Amino acid sequence: ASTVENSKLFIRSGRTYGLLSLSAMDNLFVNFSGVSEDHSTISDPYFYPAMDLAYQFTGGPLSFGKFRLAWGQVGVRPSAHRFETLAESGFSYSAYSDPLDVALFGGGYRVDDDKGNPELKPELKTETEFGMDLRLFDDRLALGITSYQNTIDDMLINVTKSPSTGYDTQYMNAAKMENKGLELDGSWLLMNQEDQALDLYFNWAQNKNEVTDLAGTEVIYLGTGSVNSVAIVGHPLGALYGTGSQTEDGTVDGKLILDENGFPQITSLPIVLGNPNPDWRGSLGLNARFKGFNLNVLFEHSQGGDYSPRTQWV
């Protein structure tokens, strides 16, 4: 068997950039930038500003130091052709005793049950970041630290509509999410000679994510199965969701409520079962060079993160 699909997608876009750079005393640097963006998938043009500041310094064993601060906004455009309520085909009505399939009548179309939205605008991500870079002992030791926080407003999701409206969903700017994170990296040059060299390097990163608003939608399923990845307010994106054990405090780690025979009991409705995202990730590497030979060794580790053990569940 074979199937054939044919589709066309039309998008028009334009962007205008601007950048202003200032410096003082060879150690203070400031940049201001902005982007004006116009897409055929958004209702109005949008402007995204940004700025960053860097201050460089030295002294003592410090061969180089830099403090940096940045703030900026960036957008993600909506999908194309979502302004109007379109038509759809390939449907059937199976609620009748004799299901009606449009394909049996030579094909046809109906008004899409996903309502169009002429007020679409981009998702807006606003991030603040600050950090420091240090190099010591003639640049043999390098360290860097970065802390960031961002919020994503007007996230584009399909919001469930009341059946009385005649539609199932509407594509809207309706969700919010935030991220907080810390990143560390560094390297140590142990040896650097003409025919041999050796250095170590590492990085470590942690990100905390939380969905803060879904415009009244209780849960958005990101997959299918008895245990789903979902978006749900108050939890990280991708949280595991399904039936679990009843507990006294209603949490997964609470004390189990046992029946009269001493067995755990299943919840009647799905609950959040865990967070699949790692607590932190890190790596440790080594670069070595000896005459004409080069060697790189890298160890990576991801700490934490829940998973759904399907065999144990069955």
Coordinates of C-alpha atoms in Angstrom, one line a residue:
A1 CA 0.0 0.0 0.0
S2 CA 1.1 3.5 -0.6
T3 CA -0.1 7.0 0.2
V4 CA 0.5 10.4 -1.4
E5 CA 0.4 13.8 0.2
N6 CA 0.7 17.2 -1.4
S7 CA 0.9 20.4 0.6
K8 CA 2.2 24.0 0.2
L9 CA 3.3 26.4 2.9
F10 CA 3.7 30.2 2.2
I11 CA 5.6 32.4 4.6
R12 CA 6.8 36.0 4.1
S13 CA 9.2 37.5 6.6
G14 CA 11.4 40.6 6.9
R15 CA 13.9 41.7 9.6
T16 CA 15.7 45.0 10.3
Y17 CA 18.8 45.0 12.6
G18 CA 20.5 47.8 14.5
L19 CA 23.6 47.7 16.7
L20 CA 25.4 50.4 18.8
S21 CA 28.7 49.6 20.5
L22 CA 30.4 51.8 23.1
S23 CA 33.7 51.3 24.9
A24 CA 35.7 53.3 27.6
M25 CA 39.2 53.0 29.1
D26 CA 39.8 49.8 27.2
N27 CA 38.0 47.7 29.8
L28 CA 34.3 48.7 29.7
F29 CA 32.2 47.6 26.8
V30 CA 28.5 48.1 26.2
N31 CA 26.4 46.9 23.2
F32 CA 22.8 47.9 22.4
S33 CA 20.9 46.1 19.7
G34 CA 17.4 45.7 18.3
V35 CA 15.6 43.7 15.8
S36 CA 12.3 44.6 14.1
E37 CA 10.6 41.5 12.7
D38 CA 7.6 41.2 10.4
H39 CA 6.1 37.8 9.6
S40 CA 3.0 36.9 7.6
T41 CA 2.2 34.6 10.5
I42 CA 1.8 37.4 13.1
S43 CA -0.7 40.2 13.3
D44 CA 1.8 43.1 13.8
P45 CA 5.5 43.7 13.5
Y46 CA 7.5 43.1 16.7
F47 CA 10.6 44.7 18.1
Y48 CA 13.2 42.7 20.2
P49 CA 15.7 44.8 22.2
A50 CA 18.9 43.5 23.8
M51 CA 21.9 44.9 25.7
D52 CA 25.1 43.5 27.1
L53 CA 27.8 44.9 29.3
A54 CA 31.4 43.6 30.0
Y55 CA 34.0 44.9 32.3
Q56 CA 37.6 43.5 32.1
F57 CA 40.2 43.5 34.9
T58 CA 43.5 42.0 35.9
G59 CA 45.7 41.9 39.0
G60 CA 47.9 39.5 41.0
P61 CA 47.8 35.9 39.7
L62 CA 44.9 36.9 37.5
S63 CA 46.0 37.3 33.9
F64 CA 42.5 38.0 32.7
G65 CA 39.1 38.7 34.3
K66 CA 35.7 39.7 32.9
F67 CA 32.4 40.4 34.5
R68 CA 29.4 40.3 32.1
L69 CA 25.8 41.2 32.2
A70 CA 23.2 40.7 29.4
W71 CA 19.5 41.2 28.9
G72 CA 17.5 40.6 25.8
Q73 CA 14.3 39.4 24.2
V74 CA 13.7 37.0 21.3
G75 CA 10.5 35.7 19.6
V76 CA 9.3 32.5 18.0
R77 CA 6.7 33.1 15.3
P78 CA 3.4 31.2 15.1
S79 CA 2.7 28.4 12.6
A80 CA 1.5 29.5 9.2
H81 CA -2.1 29.7 8.0
R82 CA -3.6 29.9 11.5
F83 CA -5.4 33.2 11.2
E84 CA -8.5 31.8 9.5
T85 CA -10.7 28.8 10.2
L86 CA -9.9 26.5 7.3
A87 CA -11.5 23.4 5.9
E88 CA -10.5 19.8 6.5
S89 CA -11.1 16.5 4.8
G90 CA -10.7 12.8 5.6
F91 CA -13.3 12.8 8.4
S92 CA -15.9 10.3 9.4
Y93 CA -18.8 10.3 11.9
S94 CA -18.7 7.1 13.9
A95 CA -21.3 8.0 16.6
Y96 CA -24.0 6.7 14.3
S97 CA -25.1 3.0 14.1
D98 CA -23.9 3.1 10.5
P99 CA -20.7 5.2 10.5
L100 CA -20.6 7.9 7.8
D101 CA -17.2 8.1 6.0
V102 CA -16.9 11.0 3.5
A103 CA -14.5 8.8 1.4
L104 CA -17.5 6.6 0.5
F105 CA -19.2 9.6 -1.1
G106 CA -16.4 10.7 -3.4
G107 CA -14.7 12.9 -0.8
G108 CA -15.6 16.2 0.7
Y109 CA -14.7 19.0 3.2
R110 CA -16.1 20.5 6.4
V111 CA -15.3 23.5 8.5
D112 CA -12.3 22.7 10.6
D113 CA -13.0 22.1 14.3
D114 CA -9.8 24.1 15.1
K115 CA -10.8 27.7 15.2
G116 CA -8.7 30.3 13.5
N117 CA -7.1 33.2 15.4
P118 CA -6.4 36.6 13.7
E119 CA -4.6 38.0 16.8
L120 CA -1.6 35.7 16.8
K121 CA 1.7 37.1 18.0
P122 CA 5.1 35.6 18.7
E123 CA 6.2 33.7 21.8
L124 CA 8.3 36.1 23.7
K125 CA 11.4 35.0 25.7
T126 CA 13.0 37.5 28.0
E127 CA 16.3 36.5 29.6
T128 CA 18.7 38.1 32.1
E129 CA 22.2 36.6 32.4
F130 CA 25.3 37.5 34.4
G131 CA 28.6 35.7 34.8
M132 CA 32.3 36.0 35.2
D133 CA 35.3 34.6 33.3
L134 CA 38.7 34.2 34.9
R135 CA 42.2 33.2 33.7
L136 CA 45.0 32.7 36.2
F137 CA 48.7 31.8 36.2
D138 CA 49.5 33.0 32.6
D139 CA 46.2 31.6 31.3
R140 CA 47.0 28.1 32.5
L141 CA 43.8 27.9 34.6
A142 CA 40.5 29.1 33.3
L143 CA 37.2 29.3 35.1
G144 CA 33.8 30.5 34.0
I145 CA 30.4 30.9 35.7
T146 CA 27.1 31.9 34.3
S147 CA 23.7 32.4 36.0
Y148 CA 20.5 33.0 34.0
Q149 CA 16.8 33.4 34.4
N150 CA 14.3 33.6 31.6
T151 CA 10.5 33.7 31.2
I152 CA 8.6 32.7 28.0
D153 CA 5.3 34.6 27.7
D154 CA 2.5 34.1 25.1
M155 CA 3.5 30.5 24.4
L156 CA 1.6 29.1 21.5
I157 CA -0.7 26.2 22.4
N158 CA -4.0 24.7 21.3
V159 CA -6.4 25.7 24.0
T160 CA -9.5 23.5 24.5
K161 CA -12.8 25.2 23.6
S162 CA -16.2 24.6 24.9
P163 CA -18.2 22.3 22.6
S164 CA -21.0 24.9 22.5
T165 CA -18.7 27.1 20.4
G166 CA -18.7 24.6 17.6
Y167 CA -14.9 24.1 17.9
D168 CA -12.6 21.7 19.7
T169 CA -9.5 23.9 20.1
Q170 CA -8.1 27.3 19.1
Y171 CA -4.4 28.1 18.5
M172 CA -3.6 30.9 21.0
N173 CA -0.8 32.8 22.8
A174 CA -1.9 31.4 26.1
A175 CA 0.9 29.7 28.1
K176 CA 3.9 30.8 30.3
M177 CA 7.0 29.0 31.4
E178 CA 10.2 30.0 33.2
N179 CA 13.8 28.7 33.5
K180 CA 16.5 29.3 36.0
G181 CA 20.0 27.9 35.6
L182 CA 23.6 27.8 36.5
E183 CA 26.6 26.8 34.3
L184 CA 30.2 26.2 35.3
D185 CA 33.1 25.5 33.0
G186 CA 36.9 25.4 33.2
S187 CA 40.2 24.1 32.0
W188 CA 43.7 23.5 33.4
L189 CA 46.7 23.4 31.2
L190 CA 49.0 20.9 33.0
M191 CA 51.7 20.8 30.3
N192 CA 52.4 22.6 27.0
Q193 CA 55.7 21.8 25.3
E194 CA 56.7 21.5 21.7
D195 CA 56.2 17.8 21.4
Q196 CA 53.8 17.1 24.3
A197 CA 50.8 18.7 26.0
L198 CA 48.2 17.8 28.5
D199 CA 45.1 19.7 29.7
L200 CA 41.9 18.9 31.7
Y201 CA 38.5 20.5 31.1
F202 CA 35.1 20.3 32.7
N203 CA 31.6 21.7 32.6
W204 CA 28.5 21.5 34.9
A205 CA 25.0 22.7 34.2
Q206 CA 21.7 22.9 36.1
N207 CA 18.4 24.1 34.8
K208 CA 15.1 24.4 36.7
N209 CA 12.0 24.6 34.6
E210 CA 8.4 25.3 35.5
V211 CA 5.2 25.8 33.5
T212 CA 3.4 28.7 35.2
D213 CA 0.2 29.2 33.1
L214 CA -1.8 27.2 30.5
A215 CA -4.8 29.7 30.2
G216 CA -7.1 27.4 32.2
T217 CA -6.2 24.2 30.4
E218 CA -5.5 21.6 33.0
V219 CA -3.0 19.5 31.1
I220 CA -1.5 19.3 27.6
Y221 CA -0.4 15.9 26.5
L222 CA 3.0 15.7 24.7
G223 CA 2.8 12.0 24.0
T224 CA 0.6 9.0 24.2
G225 CA 0.6 5.9 26.5
S226 CA -0.4 4.8 30.0
V227 CA 2.3 7.2 31.3
N228 CA 2.5 10.5 29.4
S229 CA 4.8 13.4 29.1
V230 CA 2.7 16.5 29.8
A231 CA 2.7 20.2 30.4
I232 CA 0.9 21.0 33.7
V233 CA 1.0 24.2 35.8
G234 CA 3.4 24.1 38.7
H235 CA 5.6 21.3 37.2
P236 CA 8.4 21.1 34.7
L237 CA 7.7 20.6 31.1
G238 CA 7.6 16.9 30.2
A239 CA 6.5 15.8 33.7
L240 CA 5.4 12.1 33.8
Y241 CA 1.6 11.8 34.2
G242 CA -0.6 8.7 34.8
T243 CA -2.3 6.6 37.4
G244 CA -0.3 6.0 40.6
S245 CA -0.6 4.8 44.2
Q246 CA -2.9 6.6 46.6
T247 CA -1.0 8.4 49.4
E248 CA -2.0 10.3 52.5
D249 CA -0.6 13.7 51.3
G250 CA -1.5 13.1 47.6
T251 CA 2.2 13.1 46.5
V252 CA 4.1 10.3 44.9
D253 CA 6.5 10.1 47.8
G254 CA 3.9 10.2 50.5
K255 CA 2.8 7.4 52.8
L256 CA 0.8 4.8 51.0
I257 CA -2.9 4.3 51.7
L258 CA -3.4 0.5 52.0
D259 CA -6.6 -1.5 51.6
E260 CA -7.8 -4.0 54.2
N261 CA -5.5 -6.6 52.8
G262 CA -2.5 -4.4 53.1
F263 CA -2.0 -3.6 49.4
P264 CA -1.5 -0.2 47.8
Q265 CA -4.5 1.3 45.9
I266 CA -4.5 2.9 42.5
T267 CA -5.6 6.5 42.0
S268 CA -8.9 7.0 40.1
L269 CA -7.4 9.9 38.1
P270 CA -4.0 10.5 36.7
I271 CA -1.4 12.3 38.8
V272 CA 2.1 13.7 38.3
L273 CA 4.4 10.7 38.8
G274 CA 7.8 12.4 38.5
N275 CA 10.2 14.7 36.7
P276 CA 12.2 13.1 33.9
N277 CA 14.6 16.2 33.6
P278 CA 18.0 15.7 35.3
D279 CA 19.0 17.5 38.4
W280 CA 22.3 18.4 36.8
R281 CA 24.6 17.4 34.0
G282 CA 28.4 17.5 33.8
S283 CA 31.4 16.3 31.9
L284 CA 35.1 15.8 32.6
G285 CA 37.6 15.6 29.7
L286 CA 41.3 15.2 29.0
N287 CA 43.3 16.3 26.0
A288 CA 46.7 14.8 25.5
R289 CA 49.3 15.2 22.7
F290 CA 52.6 13.3 22.4
K291 CA 54.6 14.0 19.2
G292 CA 52.4 12.9 16.4
F293 CA 49.6 11.3 18.5
N294 CA 46.5 13.0 19.9
L295 CA 44.2 11.6 22.6
N296 CA 40.9 12.9 23.8
V297 CA 38.9 11.2 26.7
L298 CA 35.5 12.5 27.8
F299 CA 33.3 11.3 30.7
E300 CA 29.7 12.6 30.9
H301 CA 27.2 12.2 33.7
S302 CA 23.5 13.1 34.1
Q303 CA 22.3 13.1 37.7
G304 CA 18.7 12.4 38.7
G305 CA 15.6 12.4 36.4
D306 CA 12.7 10.0 36.9
Y307 CA 11.7 7.4 34.4
S308 CA 8.7 5.1 33.9
P309 CA 9.8 1.4 34.4
R310 CA 7.3 -0.3 32.1
T311 CA 8.2 -3.9 33.1
Q312 CA 7.8 -3.1 36.7
W313 CA 4.6 -1.2 36.1
V314 CA 3.1 -4.2 34.3

